[in-house]
mmCIF file of C-alpha atoms in Angstrom:
data_model
loop_
_atom_site.group_PDB
_atom_site.id
_atom_site.type_symbol
_atom_site.label_atom_id
_atom_site.label_comp_id
_atom_site.label_asym_id
_atom_site.label_seq_id
_atom_site.Cartn_x
_atom_site.Cartn_y
_atom_site.Cartn_z
ATOM 1 C CA MET A 1 7.309 5.350 6.820
ATOM 2 C CA THR A 2 7.799 9.264 5.361
ATOM 3 C CA THR A 3 11.369 11.179 3.862
ATOM 4 C CA GLY A 4 11.996 14.625 3.213
ATOM 5 C CA GLY A 5 11.461 16.135 -0.112
ATOM 6 C CA ASN A 6 7.338 15.234 0.446
ATOM 7 C CA LEU A 7 4.847 19.064 -1.249
ATOM 8 C CA ASN A 8 1.196 19.410 0.578
ATOM 9 C CA PHE A 9 -1.304 22.497 -1.090
ATOM 10 C CA TYR A 10 -3.634 23.844 1.395
ATOM 11 C CA ASP A 11 -6.150 26.207 0.750
ATOM 12 C CA VAL A 12 -5.747 28.955 3.822
ATOM 13 C CA GLY A 13 -9.142 30.220 3.477
ATOM 14 C CA SER A 14 -11.386 26.237 4.124
ATOM 15 C CA HIS A 15 -8.917 24.394 5.374
ATOM 16 C CA ALA A 16 -7.434 23.871 8.652
ATOM 17 C CA SER A 17 -5.614 20.521 8.506
ATOM 18 C CA LEU A 18 -2.739 21.935 8.443
ATOM 19 C CA ALA A 19 -1.163 21.486 11.866
ATOM 20 C CA GLN A 20 -2.175 18.254 12.424
ATOM 21 C CA ASP A 21 -1.056 17.094 9.160
ATOM 22 C CA VAL A 22 2.667 17.896 10.232
ATOM 23 C CA PHE A 23 2.239 16.876 13.899
ATOM 24 C CA LYS A 24 1.183 13.430 11.660
ATOM 25 C CA HIS A 25 4.384 13.805 9.732
ATOM 26 C CA LEU A 26 6.754 14.590 12.498
ATOM 27 C CA SER A 27 5.490 11.885 14.912
ATOM 28 C CA GLN A 28 5.668 9.029 11.871
ATOM 29 C CA ASP A 29 9.263 6.723 11.926
ATOM 30 C CA LEU A 30 11.929 8.697 9.339
ATOM 31 C CA ALA A 31 14.268 8.078 6.797
ATOM 32 C CA PHE A 32 16.340 9.348 4.739
ATOM 33 C CA HIS A 33 18.563 8.727 1.892
ATOM 34 C CA PRO A 34 16.495 6.688 0.028
ATOM 35 C CA LYS A 35 17.669 4.524 -2.748
ATOM 36 C CA LEU A 36 16.614 2.343 -5.515
ATOM 37 C CA ARG A 37 17.984 -0.474 -8.377
ATOM 38 C CA PHE A 38 16.594 -2.706 -10.533
ATOM 39 C CA ARG A 39 18.064 -6.414 -11.535
ATOM 40 C CA THR A 40 16.003 -7.782 -14.035
ATOM 41 C CA SER A 41 15.986 -11.702 -16.247
ATOM 42 C CA PRO A 42 18.438 -11.376 -19.333
ATOM 43 C CA ALA A 43 16.216 -10.559 -21.618
ATOM 44 C CA TYR A 44 14.757 -6.942 -21.041
ATOM 45 C CA ALA A 45 15.830 -3.752 -18.923
ATOM 46 C CA VAL A 46 14.419 -1.296 -16.699
ATOM 47 C CA THR A 47 15.572 1.926 -18.352
ATOM 48 C CA HIS A 48 14.962 5.674 -16.849
ATOM 49 C CA HIS A 49 13.503 8.035 -19.252
ATOM 50 C CA PRO A 50 13.324 11.951 -18.112
ATOM 51 C CA ASN A 51 9.791 12.041 -19.843
ATOM 52 C CA ASN A 52 8.537 9.524 -18.043
ATOM 53 C CA VAL A 53 9.387 9.718 -14.356
ATOM 54 C CA SER A 54 9.034 12.351 -11.249
ATOM 55 C CA MET A 55 11.131 15.038 -10.884
ATOM 56 C CA SER A 56 11.661 13.390 -7.847
ATOM 57 C CA LEU A 57 13.859 10.985 -8.221
ATOM 58 C CA PHE A 58 17.579 11.310 -10.090
ATOM 59 C CA PRO A 59 19.672 8.253 -11.954
ATOM 60 C CA ASP A 60 22.806 7.382 -9.713
ATOM 61 C CA GLU A 61 25.791 7.591 -12.079
ATOM 62 C CA SER A 62 27.645 5.437 -10.060
ATOM 63 C CA LEU A 63 25.844 2.207 -10.545
ATOM 64 C CA PRO A 64 23.813 1.090 -13.223
ATOM 65 C CA GLY A 65 20.164 0.990 -12.619
ATOM 66 C CA LEU A 66 20.422 3.109 -9.760
ATOM 67 C CA PHE A 67 18.178 5.213 -8.739
ATOM 68 C CA ALA A 68 18.371 8.079 -5.826
ATOM 69 C CA LEU A 69 14.754 9.457 -4.608
ATOM 70 C CA VAL A 70 14.563 13.045 -2.954
ATOM 71 C CA GLY A 71 11.240 12.155 -1.126
ATOM 72 C CA CYS A 72 9.294 8.895 -0.246
ATOM 73 C CA ALA A 73 6.355 8.440 1.513
ATOM 74 C CA PRO A 74 4.136 4.954 2.001
ATOM 75 C CA GLN A 75 1.620 5.553 -0.986
ATOM 76 C CA SER A 76 4.372 7.277 -3.278
ATOM 77 C CA CYS A 77 4.918 5.418 -6.319
ATOM 78 C CA TYR A 78 7.537 5.849 -9.452
ATOM 79 C CA ALA A 79 7.122 5.167 -13.264
ATOM 80 C CA PHE A 80 9.182 2.958 -15.506
ATOM 81 C CA ASP A 81 10.222 1.993 -18.467
ATOM 82 C CA PHE A 82 11.057 -1.436 -19.771
ATOM 83 C CA GLU A 83 12.812 -1.790 -23.173
ATOM 84 C CA PHE A 84 14.287 -5.467 -24.815
ATOM 85 C CA LYS A 85 17.871 -6.186 -25.635
ATOM 86 C CA ALA A 86 17.014 -8.165 -28.734
ATOM 87 C CA PRO A 87 14.515 -7.425 -31.257
ATOM 88 C CA SER A 88 13.183 -10.879 -31.063
ATOM 89 C CA GLY A 89 12.076 -10.088 -27.443
ATOM 90 C CA PHE A 90 11.106 -12.244 -25.133
ATOM 91 C CA ALA A 91 12.673 -16.481 -26.062
ATOM 92 C CA SER A 92 8.442 -17.405 -25.993
ATOM 93 C CA ALA A 93 5.586 -17.524 -24.038
ATOM 94 C CA ASP A 94 6.545 -19.750 -21.818
ATOM 95 C CA PHE A 95 9.114 -17.796 -20.480
ATOM 96 C CA ASN A 96 8.584 -16.705 -17.021
ATOM 97 C CA ALA A 97 10.100 -13.073 -16.666
ATOM 98 C CA SER A 98 11.807 -11.609 -13.566
ATOM 99 C CA LEU A 99 12.848 -8.306 -11.617
ATOM 100 C CA GLN A 100 14.534 -7.602 -8.648
ATOM 101 C CA VAL A 101 14.114 -4.258 -6.583
ATOM 102 C CA ALA A 102 15.943 -3.301 -3.729
ATOM 103 C CA PHE A 103 15.133 -0.598 -1.643
ATOM 104 C CA SER A 104 17.319 1.168 1.056
ATOM 105 C CA TYR A 105 16.640 3.388 3.212
ATOM 106 C CA SER A 106 18.554 5.240 6.785
ATOM 107 C CA PHE A 107 15.973 4.793 9.435
ATOM 108 C CA LEU A 108 15.264 6.444 12.334
ATOM 109 C CA PRO A 109 11.967 5.530 14.775
ATOM 110 C CA ARG A 110 9.369 7.571 16.122
ATOM 111 C CA ASP A 111 11.009 7.924 19.273
ATOM 112 C CA LYS A 112 14.435 8.746 17.689
ATOM 113 C CA ASN A 113 16.458 6.685 19.765
ATOM 114 C CA LYS A 114 18.852 5.153 17.476
ATOM 115 C CA MET A 115 19.261 5.376 13.496
ATOM 116 C CA SER A 116 20.074 2.530 11.422
ATOM 117 C CA HIS A 117 20.323 1.095 7.555
ATOM 118 C CA ARG A 118 17.670 -1.119 6.409
ATOM 119 C CA LEU A 119 18.277 -2.897 2.674
ATOM 120 C CA ARG A 120 14.171 -4.044 1.466
ATOM 121 C CA VAL A 121 14.688 -6.845 -1.411
ATOM 122 C CA CYS A 122 11.371 -7.956 -3.157
ATOM 123 C CA THR A 123 11.060 -10.759 -6.735
ATOM 124 C CA PHE A 124 8.490 -10.100 -8.529
ATOM 125 C CA GLN A 125 7.883 -13.451 -11.503
ATOM 126 C CA ALA A 126 5.321 -12.779 -14.034
ATOM 127 C CA LYS A 127 3.731 -14.877 -17.612
ATOM 128 C CA VAL A 128 4.780 -13.564 -20.978
ATOM 129 C CA ALA A 129 1.476 -12.671 -22.787
ATOM 130 C CA ALA A 130 1.008 -15.085 -25.235
ATOM 131 C CA ASN A 131 -1.740 -13.040 -27.116
ATOM 132 C CA GLU A 132 -3.035 -9.756 -27.485
ATOM 133 C CA GLU A 133 -6.252 -10.722 -25.752
ATOM 134 C CA ASP A 134 -3.697 -12.141 -22.673
ATOM 135 C CA ILE A 135 -2.459 -8.415 -22.571
ATOM 136 C CA TYR A 136 -5.866 -6.633 -22.243
ATOM 137 C CA ARG A 137 -7.282 -9.503 -19.583
ATOM 138 C CA SER A 138 -3.941 -8.780 -17.805
ATOM 139 C CA ALA A 139 -4.426 -4.590 -18.332
ATOM 140 C CA VAL A 140 -4.844 -2.580 -14.581
ATOM 141 C CA PRO A 141 -6.227 0.769 -15.877
ATOM 142 C CA GLU A 142 -5.078 2.231 -12.932
ATOM 143 C CA VAL A 143 -1.674 1.528 -13.193
ATOM 144 C CA ILE A 144 -1.494 2.468 -17.091
ATOM 145 C CA LEU A 145 -4.054 6.077 -16.332
ATOM 146 C CA THR A 146 -0.103 6.264 -13.580
ATOM 147 C CA LEU A 147 2.377 5.457 -16.436
ATOM 148 C CA LEU A 148 0.240 8.006 -19.025
ATOM 149 C CA VAL A 149 0.258 10.873 -16.343
ATOM 150 C CA ALA A 150 3.793 9.903 -15.979
ATOM 151 C CA LYS A 151 4.595 10.935 -19.512
ATOM 152 C CA LEU A 152 1.896 13.687 -20.045
ATOM 153 C CA SER A 153 3.261 16.120 -16.707
ATOM 154 C CA ARG A 154 5.870 16.171 -18.532
ATOM 155 C CA SER A 155 4.742 17.026 -21.544
ATOM 156 C CA ILE A 156 2.394 19.623 -20.153
ATOM 157 C CA VAL A 157 5.797 21.621 -19.287
ATOM 158 C CA GLU A 158 7.938 21.146 -22.702
ATOM 159 C CA GLU A 159 5.044 21.068 -25.205
ATOM 160 C CA GLY A 160 2.163 22.803 -23.860
ATOM 161 C CA LEU A 161 -1.082 21.560 -22.590
ATOM 162 C CA GLN A 162 -2.631 21.618 -26.770
ATOM 163 C CA GLU A 163 0.102 18.433 -27.250
ATOM 164 C CA ALA A 164 -0.264 16.878 -24.285
ATOM 165 C CA ARG A 165 -4.743 16.693 -24.682
ATOM 166 C CA LEU A 166 -3.816 16.081 -28.195
ATOM 167 C CA LEU A 167 -1.573 12.593 -26.561
ATOM 168 C CA VAL A 168 -4.283 11.357 -24.476
ATOM 169 C CA GLN A 169 -6.620 12.009 -27.893
ATOM 170 C CA ASP A 170 -4.064 10.236 -30.007
ATOM 171 C CA TRP A 171 -3.837 7.640 -27.968
ATOM 172 C CA ILE A 172 -7.344 6.375 -26.733
ATOM 173 C CA THR A 173 -8.055 6.163 -30.172
ATOM 174 C CA ILE A 174 -4.957 4.135 -30.917
ATOM 175 C CA LEU A 175 -6.183 1.373 -28.182
ATOM 176 C CA VAL A 176 -10.042 1.181 -29.650
ATOM 177 C CA SER A 177 -8.605 0.666 -32.883
ATOM 178 C CA HIS A 178 -6.217 -1.461 -32.228
ATOM 179 C CA TYR A 179 -8.582 -3.535 -29.732
ATOM 180 C CA ASN A 180 -11.439 -3.260 -32.332
ATOM 181 C CA ARG A 181 -8.908 -4.977 -35.205
ATOM 182 C CA ASN A 182 -7.488 -7.915 -32.548
ATOM 183 C CA ILE A 183 -10.117 -8.673 -30.486
ATOM 184 C CA THR A 184 -13.735 -7.202 -31.531
ATOM 185 C CA TRP A 185 -13.333 -7.818 -35.909
ATOM 186 C CA ASN A 186 -11.385 -11.228 -35.192
ATOM 187 C CA ARG A 187 -15.046 -12.559 -33.262
ATOM 188 C CA LYS A 188 -17.736 -10.788 -35.796
ATOM 189 C CA SER A 189 -17.973 -10.297 -39.898
ATOM 190 C CA SER A 190 -19.234 -6.831 -39.030
ATOM 191 C CA LYS A 191 -16.480 -4.165 -38.686
ATOM 192 C CA VAL A 192 -18.611 -1.436 -36.831
ATOM 193 C CA VAL A 193 -16.575 0.094 -34.288
ATOM 194 C CA GLU A 194 -17.248 -1.498 -30.688
ATOM 195 C CA MET A 195 -16.734 1.681 -27.393
ATOM 196 C CA SER A 196 -17.743 -0.583 -24.738
ATOM 197 C CA PHE A 197 -15.354 -3.132 -24.726
ATOM 198 C CA THR A 198 -17.789 -6.263 -24.388
ATOM 199 C CA LEU A 199 -15.557 -8.677 -23.849
ATOM 200 C CA HIS A 200 -13.123 -6.800 -21.383
ATOM 201 C CA PRO A 201 -14.924 -3.975 -19.855
ATOM 202 C CA HIS A 202 -12.240 -3.306 -17.275
ATOM 203 C CA LEU A 203 -11.451 -0.731 -20.184
ATOM 204 C CA LEU A 204 -13.825 0.832 -19.853
ATOM 205 C CA TRP A 205 -12.535 2.099 -17.112
ATOM 206 C CA LEU A 206 -9.466 3.366 -18.553
ATOM 207 C CA ALA A 207 -12.162 5.189 -20.682
ATOM 208 C CA ARG A 208 -13.422 6.818 -18.162
ATOM 209 C CA PHE A 209 -10.162 7.791 -16.118
ATOM 210 C CA LEU A 210 -8.324 9.433 -19.214
ATOM 211 C CA PHE A 211 -11.853 11.132 -20.469
ATOM 212 C CA GLY A 212 -11.608 12.761 -16.504
ATOM 213 C CA LEU A 213 -8.208 13.785 -16.820
ATOM 214 C CA VAL A 214 -8.557 15.573 -19.637
ATOM 215 C CA LYS A 215 -11.487 18.182 -17.598
ATOM 216 C CA SER A 216 -9.390 17.964 -14.569
ATOM 217 C CA PRO A 217 -7.761 21.001 -13.512
ATOM 218 C CA PHE A 218 -3.738 19.332 -14.523
ATOM 219 C CA MET A 219 -5.453 19.210 -17.947
ATOM 220 C CA SER A 220 -8.178 20.839 -18.339
ATOM 221 C CA GLN A 221 -8.481 24.150 -20.859
ATOM 222 C CA LEU A 222 -11.601 25.943 -19.642
ATOM 223 C CA HIS A 223 -10.477 26.962 -16.027
ATOM 224 C CA SER A 224 -6.439 26.132 -15.296
ATOM 225 C CA PRO A 225 -5.342 26.372 -11.975
ATOM 226 C CA ASP A 226 -2.409 29.423 -10.998
ATOM 227 C CA ALA A 227 1.285 28.251 -11.150
ATOM 228 C CA ASP A 228 0.980 27.580 -7.445
ATOM 229 C CA TYR A 229 -1.856 24.462 -7.648
ATOM 230 C CA TRP A 230 -0.887 23.549 -11.038
ATOM 231 C CA SER A 231 2.998 23.076 -9.015
ATOM 232 C CA TYR A 232 1.494 20.587 -6.087
ATOM 233 C CA LEU A 233 -0.840 18.929 -9.053
ATOM 234 C CA HIS A 234 2.584 17.840 -10.967
ATOM 235 C CA HIS A 235 4.502 16.721 -7.619
ATOM 236 C CA LEU A 236 0.992 14.851 -6.532
ATOM 237 C CA TYR A 237 0.112 13.209 -9.758
ATOM 238 C CA THR A 238 3.315 11.904 -10.754
ATOM 239 C CA SER A 239 4.136 9.918 -7.459
ATOM 240 C CA LEU A 240 1.071 8.908 -5.699
ATOM 241 C CA ASP A 241 0.344 5.283 -5.685
ATOM 242 C CA PRO A 242 -2.323 4.014 -8.701
ATOM 243 C CA SER A 243 -5.470 3.364 -6.930
ATOM 244 C CA LEU A 244 -5.000 7.008 -5.112
ATOM 245 C CA LEU A 245 -4.225 8.804 -8.638
ATOM 246 C CA ARG A 246 -7.178 7.490 -9.543
ATOM 247 C CA LYS A 247 -9.311 8.808 -7.033
ATOM 248 C CA CYS A 248 -8.094 12.264 -8.077
ATOM 249 C CA ILE A 249 -8.360 12.449 -11.598
ATOM 250 C CA TYR A 250 -12.185 10.084 -10.795
ATOM 251 C CA PRO A 251 -13.289 9.987 -7.629
ATOM 252 C CA SER A 252 -14.681 6.767 -5.925
ATOM 253 C CA LEU A 253 -18.263 6.658 -5.625
ATOM 254 C CA SER A 254 -20.247 4.343 -2.688
ATOM 255 C CA SER A 255 -23.897 4.512 -1.757
ATOM 256 C CA TYR A 256 -25.799 4.084 1.275
ATOM 257 C CA GLY A 257 -29.493 2.617 1.366
ATOM 258 C CA SER A 258 -28.529 4.201 5.220
ATOM 259 C CA VAL A 259 -26.196 5.485 7.486
ATOM 260 C CA ASN A 260 -24.947 1.851 8.343
ATOM 261 C CA ASN A 261 -25.575 -0.083 4.710
ATOM 262 C CA MET A 262 -23.621 0.289 2.020
ATOM 263 C CA SER A 263 -25.396 -0.623 -1.307
ATOM 264 C CA SER A 264 -22.771 -1.105 -3.796
ATOM 265 C CA GLY A 265 -19.185 0.629 -4.066
ATOM 266 C CA ASP A 266 -17.436 2.304 -7.441
ATOM 267 C CA VAL A 267 -20.203 3.456 -8.865
ATOM 268 C CA VAL A 268 -20.421 5.474 -12.241
ATOM 269 C CA LEU A 269 -20.066 9.369 -11.776
ATOM 270 C CA SER A 270 -23.181 10.179 -14.013
ATOM 271 C CA HIS A 271 -26.739 10.708 -12.921
ATOM 272 C CA THR A 272 -27.459 7.821 -14.683
ATOM 273 C CA SER A 273 -25.757 5.551 -11.877
ATOM 274 C CA VAL A 274 -26.751 7.655 -9.213
ATOM 275 C CA VAL A 275 -30.074 7.205 -10.072
ATOM 276 C CA THR A 276 -29.895 3.523 -10.904
ATOM 277 C CA SER A 277 -27.970 2.488 -8.051
ATOM 278 C CA ARG A 278 -30.917 2.817 -5.887
ATOM 279 C CA GLY A 279 -29.025 4.758 -3.015
ATOM 280 C CA ARG A 280 -30.449 7.597 -0.395
ATOM 281 C CA ILE A 281 -26.840 8.461 0.740
ATOM 282 C CA PHE A 282 -23.472 8.973 -1.383
ATOM 283 C CA VAL A 283 -20.065 9.367 -0.081
ATOM 284 C CA VAL A 284 -17.693 10.821 -2.632
ATOM 285 C CA ASP A 285 -13.623 10.290 -2.373
ATOM 286 C CA ALA A 286 -11.407 12.589 -4.207
ATOM 287 C CA TYR A 287 -9.104 11.954 -2.591
ATOM 288 C CA SER A 288 -8.353 15.714 -0.894
ATOM 289 C CA LEU A 289 -12.314 16.235 -0.668
ATOM 290 C CA LEU A 290 -14.537 13.576 1.019
ATOM 291 C CA VAL A 291 -18.437 13.910 0.456
ATOM 292 C CA VAL A 292 -21.454 12.497 2.079
ATOM 293 C CA TYR A 293 -24.534 13.585 -0.376
ATOM 294 C CA TYR A 294 -27.683 12.739 1.078
ATOM 295 C CA THR A 295 -30.677 13.044 -1.428
ATOM 296 C CA ASP A 296 -34.464 14.053 -1.029
ATOM 297 C CA GLN A 297 -35.075 9.758 -0.368
ATOM 298 C CA ALA A 298 -32.652 10.064 2.614
ATOM 299 C CA SER A 299 -34.686 12.742 4.909
ATOM 300 C CA ASP A 300 -35.344 9.897 7.310
ATOM 301 C CA GLN A 301 -31.418 9.068 8.311
ATOM 302 C CA PRO A 302 -29.829 11.466 10.644
ATOM 303 C CA PHE A 303 -27.720 14.075 9.329
ATOM 304 C CA PRO A 304 -25.252 14.384 9.230
ATOM 305 C CA PRO A 305 -24.013 10.353 10.582
ATOM 306 C CA PRO A 306 -23.901 9.821 13.643
ATOM 307 C CA LYS A 307 -20.277 9.270 15.040
ATOM 308 C CA ASP A 308 -20.437 5.401 15.576
ATOM 309 C CA SER A 309 -22.044 4.900 11.958
ATOM 310 C CA THR A 310 -20.339 3.208 9.214
ATOM 311 C CA ILE A 311 -20.241 6.080 6.997
ATOM 312 C CA ARG A 312 -18.476 7.835 9.807
ATOM 313 C CA SER A 313 -16.241 4.243 10.552
ATOM 314 C CA VAL A 314 -14.969 4.257 6.657
ATOM 315 C CA ILE A 315 -14.252 8.419 6.598
ATOM 316 C CA ALA A 316 -11.762 7.993 9.810
ATOM 317 C CA THR A 317 -10.255 5.152 8.276
ATOM 318 C CA ILE A 318 -9.723 7.188 5.397
ATOM 319 C CA LYS A 319 -8.180 10.441 6.817
ATOM 320 C CA GLN A 320 -6.264 7.752 8.900
ATOM 321 C CA GLU A 321 -4.376 6.524 6.355
ATOM 322 C CA ARG A 322 -4.239 9.748 4.073
ATOM 323 C CA ALA A 323 -1.070 11.927 4.376
ATOM 324 C CA ILE A 324 -3.306 15.187 4.103
ATOM 325 C CA THR A 325 -6.349 15.496 6.025
ATOM 326 C CA PRO A 326 -9.393 15.331 3.640
ATOM 327 C CA LYS A 327 -12.184 17.751 3.620
ATOM 328 C CA ILE A 328 -15.233 16.454 4.945
ATOM 329 C CA MET A 329 -17.996 18.019 3.351
ATOM 330 C CA TYR A 330 -21.721 16.694 4.329
ATOM 331 C CA ILE A 331 -24.257 18.239 1.721
ATOM 332 C CA GLN A 332 -28.132 17.716 0.985
ATOM 333 C CA SER A 333 -29.969 18.363 -1.812
ATOM 334 C CA GLN A 334 -32.312 21.045 -2.448
ATOM 335 C CA THR A 335 -29.627 23.108 -1.147
ATOM 336 C CA THR A 336 -27.024 25.993 -2.198
ATOM 337 C CA GLU A 337 -23.447 23.327 -1.506
ATOM 338 C CA ALA A 338 -26.088 20.800 -3.905
ATOM 339 C CA GLY A 339 -23.382 21.934 -6.600
ATOM 340 C CA ILE A 340 -20.409 20.479 -5.536
ATOM 341 C CA PHE A 341 -22.139 17.365 -5.553
ATOM 342 C CA GLU A 342 -23.281 17.663 -9.240
ATOM 343 C CA MET A 343 -19.354 18.419 -9.967
ATOM 344 C CA LEU A 344 -18.247 15.749 -9.498
ATOM 345 C CA LEU A 345 -19.747 13.511 -11.329
ATOM 346 C CA VAL A 346 -17.541 13.243 -14.096
ATOM 347 C CA GLU A 347 -18.877 12.112 -16.573
ATOM 348 C CA GLU A 348 -21.822 14.902 -17.344
ATOM 349 C CA GLN A 349 -21.002 17.937 -19.420
ATOM 350 C CA ASN A 350 -20.462 21.183 -17.086
ATOM 351 C CA LYS A 351 -18.073 24.379 -16.985
ATOM 352 C CA MET A 352 -14.935 21.757 -17.321
ATOM 353 C CA GLY A 353 -16.323 19.956 -20.346
ATOM 354 C CA GLY A 354 -18.427 18.046 -22.206
ATOM 355 C CA SER A 355 -20.111 14.967 -21.011
ATOM 356 C CA PHE A 356 -18.325 11.293 -21.138
ATOM 357 C CA THR A 357 -20.723 10.113 -24.183
ATOM 358 C CA GLN A 358 -19.973 13.257 -26.321
ATOM 359 C CA PHE A 359 -16.292 11.875 -25.179
ATOM 360 C CA LEU A 360 -17.090 8.508 -26.451
ATOM 361 C CA ASP A 361 -18.732 9.483 -29.829
ATOM 362 C CA GLN A 362 -15.369 12.150 -30.765
ATOM 363 C CA VAL A 363 -12.826 8.956 -30.783
ATOM 364 C CA LYS A 364 -15.241 6.543 -32.073
ATOM 365 C CA ASN A 365 -15.001 9.129 -35.323
ATOM 366 C CA GLN A 366 -11.474 9.205 -34.921
ATOM 367 C CA VAL A 367 -11.409 5.297 -35.111
ATOM 368 C CA ILE A 368 -13.579 5.512 -37.713
ATOM 369 C CA ASP A 369 -11.218 7.972 -39.742
ATOM 370 C CA LEU A 370 -8.247 6.181 -38.859
ATOM 371 C CA GLN A 371 -9.316 2.875 -40.171
ATOM 372 C CA LYS A 372 -10.293 4.728 -43.165
ATOM 373 C CA LYS A 373 -6.619 5.753 -44.348
#
């Protein structure tokens, strides 16, 4: 189901899926005038801050906590802030915070037979963290990335790219500093700064996502996109579901032993991980681009993958689920197009910026300087 107000970007010279995307869009169920409202437990409230919400969503003055959406699709996601109503916060760690979300819209089925009004209400409950470790353990890197991008996108517009990049650097520095103070140094006598988040390794993925963000066209200083493309990225990044936004910023990489056998998923985007994964074929999902890369060791595998292969089945599913049809590229090593796969290995140093190792070293030095103050 989709509404109006959505924006897609097409490179006419190399991307020819516009017609099929328009057909797919118009063949779906349609909805109009979507509205969103929140109700919370007495201790806290959902707040609307312009610096934290996509320009596709605006407060409705008729009722508190009511928001009107300009555009909405199944993959849409919007960021909000919570704030306590009193300095004491929640009553205790035994308290369960409640949130109720109501979503209303006018619905028109694909056969355009009869329009109806629909209301969907969802109620959620979550335990209050008892300590810092509970917070780190429950953190979801993709969701945190989504919230940060919502803030950073407006910061770029209002304060400039350089200021937004400094905000990312400060944020990751404070995260590492607090993690070491609250977790690592509580268990060790040494005050050596740890960058690997040993006890909560999923947080290292958050560092990877932030590194990918500062190297992406959205925030890169070295290769800034033109105004039209950046406007599209702003719209896309501030409205995508976290699992899809992550692919735009830090593509997912899967390795295959053959066209019908996946070896591992979510391989780190580095040369070392590509080698140690022992895969012979790699599939990179960068949201609007899918790359199937054959290494030298895959010379005995059919190229491109047959239509009945596992790889082609995965690609077909992705194409069906995406709002825009991604560009598909089949690449063999030792060809001129192999550089495209290399560029997607975000953690390596390239024309878009330095390596992930250099990034961590820089953050570590900043944490050390912060501890001296």
